[in-house]
PDB file of C-alpha atoms in Angstrom:
ATOM      1  CA  MET A 662     -71.609 -35.132  18.998  1.00  0.00           C
ATOM      2  CA  ARG A 663     -68.968 -33.656  21.243  1.00  0.00           C
ATOM      3  CA  SER A 664     -66.578 -32.541  17.004  1.00  0.00           C
ATOM      4  CA  PHE A 665     -70.025 -30.779  16.323  1.00  0.00           C
ATOM      5  CA  LYS A 666     -70.107 -28.639  19.645  1.00  0.00           C
ATOM      6  CA  ARG A 667     -66.476 -28.010  18.944  1.00  0.00           C
ATOM      7  CA  ILE A 668     -67.431 -26.201  15.576  1.00  0.00           C
ATOM      8  CA  ALA A 669     -70.413 -25.095  16.721  1.00  0.00           C
ATOM      9  CA  LEU A 670     -68.325 -22.668  19.510  1.00  0.00           C
ATOM     10  CA  LEU A 671     -66.273 -22.309  16.783  1.00  0.00           C
ATOM     11  CA  CYS A 672     -68.127 -20.907  14.750  1.00  0.00           C
ATOM     12  CA  GLY A 673     -69.743 -18.826  17.243  1.00  0.00           C
ATOM     13  CA  MET A 674     -66.364 -17.294  18.053  1.00  0.00           C
ATOM     14  CA  SER A 675     -65.872 -16.802  15.121  1.00  0.00           C
ATOM     15  CA  VAL A 676     -68.074 -14.447  15.145  1.00  0.00           C
ATOM     16  CA  LEU A 677     -67.756 -12.484  18.158  1.00  0.00           C
ATOM     17  CA  LEU A 678     -63.849 -11.995  16.929  1.00  0.00           C
ATOM     18  CA  ALA A 679     -64.471 -10.893  13.194  1.00  0.00           C
ATOM     19  CA  PRO A 680     -65.220  -7.670  13.746  1.00  0.00           C
ATOM     20  CA  ALA A 681     -62.225  -6.689  15.505  1.00  0.00           C
ATOM     21  CA  ALA A 682     -60.420  -9.260  12.840  1.00  0.00           C
ATOM     22  CA  TRP A 683     -58.715  -6.649  10.864  1.00  0.00           C
ATOM     23  CA  ALA A 684     -57.540  -4.786  14.211  1.00  0.00           C
ATOM     24  CA  GLU A 685     -54.859  -6.915  15.492  1.00  0.00           C
ATOM     25  CA  ASN A 686     -52.009  -4.842  14.606  1.00  0.00           C
ATOM     26  CA  TRP A 687     -52.272  -0.994  15.238  1.00  0.00           C
ATOM     27  CA  GLN A 688     -48.945   0.881  14.636  1.00  0.00           C
ATOM     28  CA  VAL A 689     -49.633   4.613  16.245  1.00  0.00           C
ATOM     29  CA  ALA A 690     -49.760   7.652  13.755  1.00  0.00           C
ATOM     30  CA  LYS A 691     -50.051  10.059  15.453  1.00  0.00           C
ATOM     31  CA  ASN A 692     -50.799  11.518  18.981  1.00  0.00           C
ATOM     32  CA  GLU A 693     -51.530  15.280  19.198  1.00  0.00           C
ATOM     33  CA  GLU A 694     -52.593  17.573  21.247  1.00  0.00           C
ATOM     34  CA  GLY A 695     -54.511  14.748  23.422  1.00  0.00           C
ATOM     35  CA  ILE A 696     -55.321  13.036  20.921  1.00  0.00           C
ATOM     36  CA  LYS A 697     -54.509   9.228  19.667  1.00  0.00           C
ATOM     37  CA  VAL A 698     -54.195   8.506  15.686  1.00  0.00           C
ATOM     38  CA  SER A 699     -53.049   4.633  14.865  1.00  0.00           C
ATOM     39  CA  LEU A 700     -52.923   2.454  11.560  1.00  0.00           C
ATOM     40  CA  SER A 701     -54.047  -1.499  10.579  1.00  0.00           C
ATOM     41  CA  GLU A 702     -53.619  -2.862   7.765  1.00  0.00           C
ATOM     42  CA  VAL A 703     -55.904  -4.811   6.819  1.00  0.00           C
ATOM     43  CA  PRO A 704     -55.797  -8.188   4.940  1.00  0.00           C
ATOM     44  CA  GLY A 705     -56.986  -7.878   1.443  1.00  0.00           C
ATOM     45  CA  SER A 706     -57.071  -3.964   0.656  1.00  0.00           C
ATOM     46  CA  LYS A 707     -54.262  -1.775  -0.073  1.00  0.00           C
ATOM     47  CA  TYR A 708     -56.049   1.260   1.782  1.00  0.00           C
ATOM     48  CA  LYS A 709     -55.707   0.301   6.021  1.00  0.00           C
ATOM     49  CA  ALA A 710     -58.681   0.867   8.976  1.00  0.00           C
ATOM     50  CA  TYR A 711     -57.474   4.012  11.460  1.00  0.00           C
ATOM     51  CA  GLN A 712     -58.772   4.482  14.942  1.00  0.00           C
ATOM     52  CA  GLY A 713     -58.699   7.713  16.332  1.00  0.00           C
ATOM     53  CA  VAL A 714     -59.402   8.125  20.240  1.00  0.00           C
ATOM     54  CA  THR A 715     -59.498  10.578  23.052  1.00  0.00           C
ATOM     55  CA  LEU A 716     -61.197  12.470  26.023  1.00  0.00           C
ATOM     56  CA  ILE A 717     -63.686  14.549  25.944  1.00  0.00           C
ATOM     57  CA  LYS A 718     -64.543  16.706  28.851  1.00  0.00           C
ATOM     58  CA  ALA A 719     -68.490  17.088  28.214  1.00  0.00           C
ATOM     59  CA  PRO A 720     -71.174  14.456  29.517  1.00  0.00           C
ATOM     60  CA  LEU A 721     -71.569  10.921  26.998  1.00  0.00           C
ATOM     61  CA  ALA A 722     -75.347  12.897  26.364  1.00  0.00           C
ATOM     62  CA  LYS A 723     -73.970  16.213  25.051  1.00  0.00           C
ATOM     63  CA  VAL A 724     -70.809  13.818  22.727  1.00  0.00           C
ATOM     64  CA  GLN A 725     -74.417  11.429  21.839  1.00  0.00           C
ATOM     65  CA  ALA A 726     -76.871  14.236  20.773  1.00  0.00           C
ATOM     66  CA  LEU A 727     -73.612  15.646  18.094  1.00  0.00           C
ATOM     67  CA  GLN A 728     -73.123  12.598  16.765  1.00  0.00           C
ATOM     68  CA  GLU A 729     -77.763  12.373  15.968  1.00  0.00           C
ATOM     69  CA  ASP A 730     -77.580  15.380  14.489  1.00  0.00           C
ATOM     70  CA  VAL A 731     -77.574  13.427  10.824  1.00  0.00           C
ATOM     71  CA  VAL A 732     -77.083  17.252   9.223  1.00  0.00           C
ATOM     72  CA  GLY A 733     -75.588  19.051  11.897  1.00  0.00           C
ATOM     73  CA  ALA A 734     -72.760  16.445  12.741  1.00  0.00           C
ATOM     74  CA  CYS A 735     -71.283  17.528   8.940  1.00  0.00           C
ATOM     75  CA  LYS A 736     -69.747  20.475  10.571  1.00  0.00           C
ATOM     76  CA  TRP A 737     -66.717  18.595  12.321  1.00  0.00           C
ATOM     77  CA  ILE A 738     -67.033  15.379   9.923  1.00  0.00           C
ATOM     78  CA  HIS A 739     -63.769  15.655   8.225  1.00  0.00           C
ATOM     79  CA  GLU A 740     -64.331  16.914   4.413  1.00  0.00           C
ATOM     80  CA  CYS A 741     -68.376  17.037   5.061  1.00  0.00           C
ATOM     81  CA  LYS A 742     -69.822  18.319   1.645  1.00  0.00           C
ATOM     82  CA  LEU A 743     -72.962  17.645   2.793  1.00  0.00           C
ATOM     83  CA  GLN A 744     -75.121  15.343   5.136  1.00  0.00           C
ATOM     84  CA  LYS A 745     -79.083  14.114   5.514  1.00  0.00           C
ATOM     85  CA  LEU A 746     -80.901  11.407   7.258  1.00  0.00           C
ATOM     86  CA  LEU A 747     -82.484   9.037   4.570  1.00  0.00           C
ATOM     87  CA  LYS A 748     -84.160   6.872   7.331  1.00  0.00           C
ATOM     88  CA  GLN A 749     -84.841   6.197  11.015  1.00  0.00           C
ATOM     89  CA  GLU A 750     -86.100   3.085  12.360  1.00  0.00           C
ATOM     90  CA  GLY A 751     -86.245   1.793  15.644  1.00  0.00           C
ATOM     91  CA  GLY A 752     -81.935   1.857  16.588  1.00  0.00           C
ATOM     92  CA  GLU A 753     -80.535   1.585  13.267  1.00  0.00           C
ATOM     93  CA  VAL A 754     -81.244   4.738  10.888  1.00  0.00           C
ATOM     94  CA  TRP A 755     -79.472   5.192   7.150  1.00  0.00           C
ATOM     95  CA  THR A 756     -77.092   8.392   6.484  1.00  0.00           C
ATOM     96  CA  TYR A 757     -75.976   9.813   2.643  1.00  0.00           C
ATOM     97  CA  THR A 758     -73.044  11.861   2.767  1.00  0.00           C
ATOM     98  CA  GLN A 759     -70.614  13.434   0.474  1.00  0.00           C
ATOM     99  CA  PHE A 760     -67.128  14.611   0.606  1.00  0.00           C
ATOM    100  CA  ASN A 761     -64.675  16.532  -0.442  1.00  0.00           C
ATOM    101  CA  THR A 762     -61.301  15.595  -2.213  1.00  0.00           C
ATOM    102  CA  PRO A 763     -58.374  17.214  -3.653  1.00  0.00           C
ATOM    103  CA  TRP A 764     -57.831  16.498  -7.324  1.00  0.00           C
ATOM    104  CA  PRO A 765     -58.008  15.207  -9.555  1.00  0.00           C
ATOM    105  CA  VAL A 766     -60.526  12.468  -7.082  1.00  0.00           C
ATOM    106  CA  THR A 767     -63.438  11.965  -7.633  1.00  0.00           C
ATOM    107  CA  PRO A 768     -65.620  13.061  -4.877  1.00  0.00           C
ATOM    108  CA  ARG A 769     -66.906  10.715  -2.895  1.00  0.00           C
ATOM    109  CA  ASP A 770     -70.517   9.503  -1.306  1.00  0.00           C
ATOM    110  CA  SER A 771     -71.653   7.137   1.192  1.00  0.00           C
ATOM    111  CA  VAL A 772     -75.223   5.584   2.322  1.00  0.00           C
ATOM    112  CA  LEU A 773     -74.034   3.841   5.778  1.00  0.00           C
ATOM    113  CA  ARG A 774     -77.076   2.384   8.117  1.00  0.00           C
ATOM    114  CA  VAL A 775     -76.336   3.351  11.873  1.00  0.00           C
ATOM    115  CA  THR A 776     -76.823   0.540  14.057  1.00  0.00           C
ATOM    116  CA  THR A 777     -76.533   2.472  17.952  1.00  0.00           C
ATOM    117  CA  LYS A 778     -75.839  -0.457  20.869  1.00  0.00           C
ATOM    118  CA  LYS A 779     -76.127   0.819  24.806  1.00  0.00           C
ATOM    119  CA  GLY A 780     -73.629  -1.135  27.305  1.00  0.00           C
ATOM    120  CA  ALA A 781     -74.352  -2.274  30.712  1.00  0.00           C
ATOM    121  CA  ASP A 782     -71.725   0.198  31.740  1.00  0.00           C
ATOM    122  CA  GLY A 783     -73.324   3.126  30.573  1.00  0.00           C
ATOM    123  CA  SER A 784     -71.185   3.025  26.703  1.00  0.00           C
ATOM    124  CA  ILE A 785     -72.669   4.018  23.489  1.00  0.00           C
ATOM    125  CA  THR A 786     -71.871   2.198  20.320  1.00  0.00           C
ATOM    126  CA  ARG A 787     -72.437   3.011  16.551  1.00  0.00           C
ATOM    127  CA  GLU A 788     -71.963   0.692  14.598  1.00  0.00           C
ATOM    128  CA  LEU A 789     -71.547   1.276  11.007  1.00  0.00           C
ATOM    129  CA  VAL A 790     -72.163  -0.249   7.854  1.00  0.00           C
ATOM    130  CA  ALA A 791     -71.757   0.766   4.230  1.00  0.00           C
ATOM    131  CA  GLU A 792     -75.019  -0.209   2.422  1.00  0.00           C
ATOM    132  CA  PRO A 793     -73.395   1.410  -1.244  1.00  0.00           C
ATOM    133  CA  THR A 794     -76.572  -0.175  -3.035  1.00  0.00           C
ATOM    134  CA  TYR A 795     -79.489   1.584  -0.969  1.00  0.00           C
ATOM    135  CA  THR A 796     -80.242   4.930  -2.766  1.00  0.00           C
ATOM    136  CA  PRO A 797     -78.863   5.191  -6.498  1.00  0.00           C
ATOM    137  CA  GLU A 798     -75.329   6.156  -7.478  1.00  0.00           C
ATOM    138  CA  GLU A 799     -75.616   9.869  -7.726  1.00  0.00           C
ATOM    139  CA  LYS A 800     -73.549  11.800 -11.230  1.00  0.00           C
ATOM    140  CA  GLY A 801     -70.466  13.488 -10.345  1.00  0.00           C
ATOM    141  CA  PHE A 802     -69.788  11.367  -7.633  1.00  0.00           C
ATOM    142  CA  VAL A 803     -67.355   7.396  -6.544  1.00  0.00           C
ATOM    143  CA  ARG A 804     -69.938   5.601  -4.433  1.00  0.00           C
ATOM    144  CA  VAL A 805     -67.790   4.547  -1.973  1.00  0.00           C
ATOM    145  CA  ALA A 806     -67.601   0.264  -1.763  1.00  0.00           C
ATOM    146  CA  LYS A 807     -66.758  -0.840   1.512  1.00  0.00           C
ATOM    147  CA  VAL A 808     -67.503   0.891   5.302  1.00  0.00           C
ATOM    148  CA  GLU A 809     -67.164  -0.502   8.080  1.00  0.00           C
ATOM    149  CA  GLY A 810     -66.319   0.450  11.645  1.00  0.00           C
ATOM    150  CA  PHE A 811     -67.678   2.088  15.172  1.00  0.00           C
ATOM    151  CA  TRP A 812     -67.895   4.522  17.216  1.00  0.00           C
ATOM    152  CA  LYS A 813     -67.793   4.232  21.246  1.00  0.00           C
ATOM    153  CA  LEU A 814     -68.622   6.248  23.533  1.00  0.00           C
ATOM    154  CA  VAL A 815     -67.801   5.755  27.444  1.00  0.00           C
ATOM    155  CA  PRO A 816     -68.849   7.833  30.519  1.00  0.00           C
ATOM    156  CA  LYS A 817     -65.936   8.334  32.578  1.00  0.00           C
ATOM    157  CA  GLY A 818     -67.336  10.947  35.352  1.00  0.00           C
ATOM    158  CA  ASP A 819     -68.009  14.206  33.912  1.00  0.00           C
ATOM    159  CA  SER A 820     -65.758  12.741  30.213  1.00  0.00           C
ATOM    160  CA  THR A 821     -66.205  10.526  27.649  1.00  0.00           C
ATOM    161  CA  GLU A 822     -64.101   8.297  26.023  1.00  0.00           C
ATOM    162  CA  VAL A 823     -63.953   8.233  22.415  1.00  0.00           C
ATOM    163  CA  THR A 824     -62.894   5.565  20.547  1.00  0.00           C
ATOM    164  CA  TYR A 825     -63.746   6.173  16.205  1.00  0.00           C
ATOM    165  CA  GLN A 826     -62.296   3.180  14.434  1.00  0.00           C
ATOM    166  CA  VAL A 827     -63.230   2.435  10.841  1.00  0.00           C
ATOM    167  CA  HIS A 828     -62.248   1.074   7.268  1.00  0.00           C
ATOM    168  CA  THR A 829     -63.161   2.235   4.621  1.00  0.00           C
ATOM    169  CA  GLU A 830     -62.987   1.034   0.307  1.00  0.00           C
ATOM    170  CA  PRO A 831     -63.825   4.579  -1.471  1.00  0.00           C
ATOM    171  CA  GLY A 832     -63.879   2.466  -4.672  1.00  0.00           C
ATOM    172  CA  GLY A 833     -62.493   3.814  -8.425  1.00  0.00           C
ATOM    173  CA  SER A 834     -58.757   4.815  -8.329  1.00  0.00           C
ATOM    174  CA  VAL A 835     -57.380   7.183  -5.534  1.00  0.00           C
ATOM    175  CA  PRO A 836     -53.686   7.595  -5.301  1.00  0.00           C
ATOM    176  CA  ALA A 837     -51.580   6.603  -2.143  1.00  0.00           C
ATOM    177  CA  MET A 838     -50.567   9.520  -1.423  1.00  0.00           C
ATOM    178  CA  VAL A 839     -53.654  11.273  -0.733  1.00  0.00           C
ATOM    179  CA  ALA A 840     -54.823   7.485   1.276  1.00  0.00           C
ATOM    180  CA  ASN A 841     -52.217   7.422   3.616  1.00  0.00           C
ATOM    181  CA  LYS A 842     -53.309  11.153   4.178  1.00  0.00           C
ATOM    182  CA  PHE A 843     -56.223  10.643   4.979  1.00  0.00           C
ATOM    183  CA  VAL A 844     -57.001   7.091   7.418  1.00  0.00           C
ATOM    184  CA  VAL A 845     -54.354  10.020   9.412  1.00  0.00           C
ATOM    185  CA  ASP A 846     -56.612  13.123   8.960  1.00  0.00           C
ATOM    186  CA  ALA A 847     -60.030  11.453   8.831  1.00  0.00           C
ATOM    187  CA  PRO A 848     -59.983  10.580  12.771  1.00  0.00           C
ATOM    188  CA  PHE A 849     -57.681  13.442  13.355  1.00  0.00           C
ATOM    189  CA  ASN A 850     -59.478  16.128  12.669  1.00  0.00           C
ATOM    190  CA  THR A 851     -62.947  14.530  12.665  1.00  0.00           C
ATOM    191  CA  LEU A 852     -62.223  14.101  16.906  1.00  0.00           C
ATOM    192  CA  LYS A 853     -60.889  17.526  17.174  1.00  0.00           C
ATOM    193  CA  SER A 854     -63.443  18.908  15.621  1.00  0.00           C
ATOM    194  CA  LEU A 855     -65.969  17.394  18.033  1.00  0.00           C
ATOM    195  CA  ARG A 856     -63.781  17.544  20.991  1.00  0.00           C
ATOM    196  CA  THR A 857     -63.891  21.569  20.561  1.00  0.00           C
ATOM    197  CA  ARG A 858     -68.251  21.504  19.730  1.00  0.00           C
ATOM    198  CA  ALA A 859     -68.293  19.499  22.865  1.00  0.00           C
ATOM    199  CA  GLU A 860     -66.544  21.786  25.446  1.00  0.00           C
ATOM    200  CA  ARG A 861     -68.112  24.543  24.189  1.00  0.00           C
ATOM    201  CA  ASN A 862     -70.584  25.953  27.270  1.00  0.00           C
TER     202      ASN A 862
END
């Protein structure tokens, strides 16, 4: 019985630790304009995970509203070409996004399930998981094979601390130079544009 309890405890802990398992060895790649971008190797993947953190001088509710405006969010998401809401059910939404990519990389699209959770400290976490088979593939696009990550919004007085952390398997072939540039530009440019919009009066 004791060994059974030990196994159950270990299994429970592994579930709790799983989302952060690939995010332990962060190395700062860029720290400019109040935005810090860090990268982490991911076991079994040739693509790095990225994490961007910044403080936005706007209340959490305003930042959250900008994020939940699925169509409008395309204006501040890095290289977003088009975004639309597929379905909403309780605290979950399914979104479809098309991304611009530099030549000669074929443009990507993705389907994400976004689950919103509220913390006891007033924080909001929006978990991101790819569901690539949710809709048929679109001609002229390569469907992003895997996305795991989250947005976390934490109230800091009249401001909001925003963390954007993602690991992506883009599918198809992506040159290393393009991939390495993307994992820095995506969090930096996305957070910068979100901050600009949130801080407008």
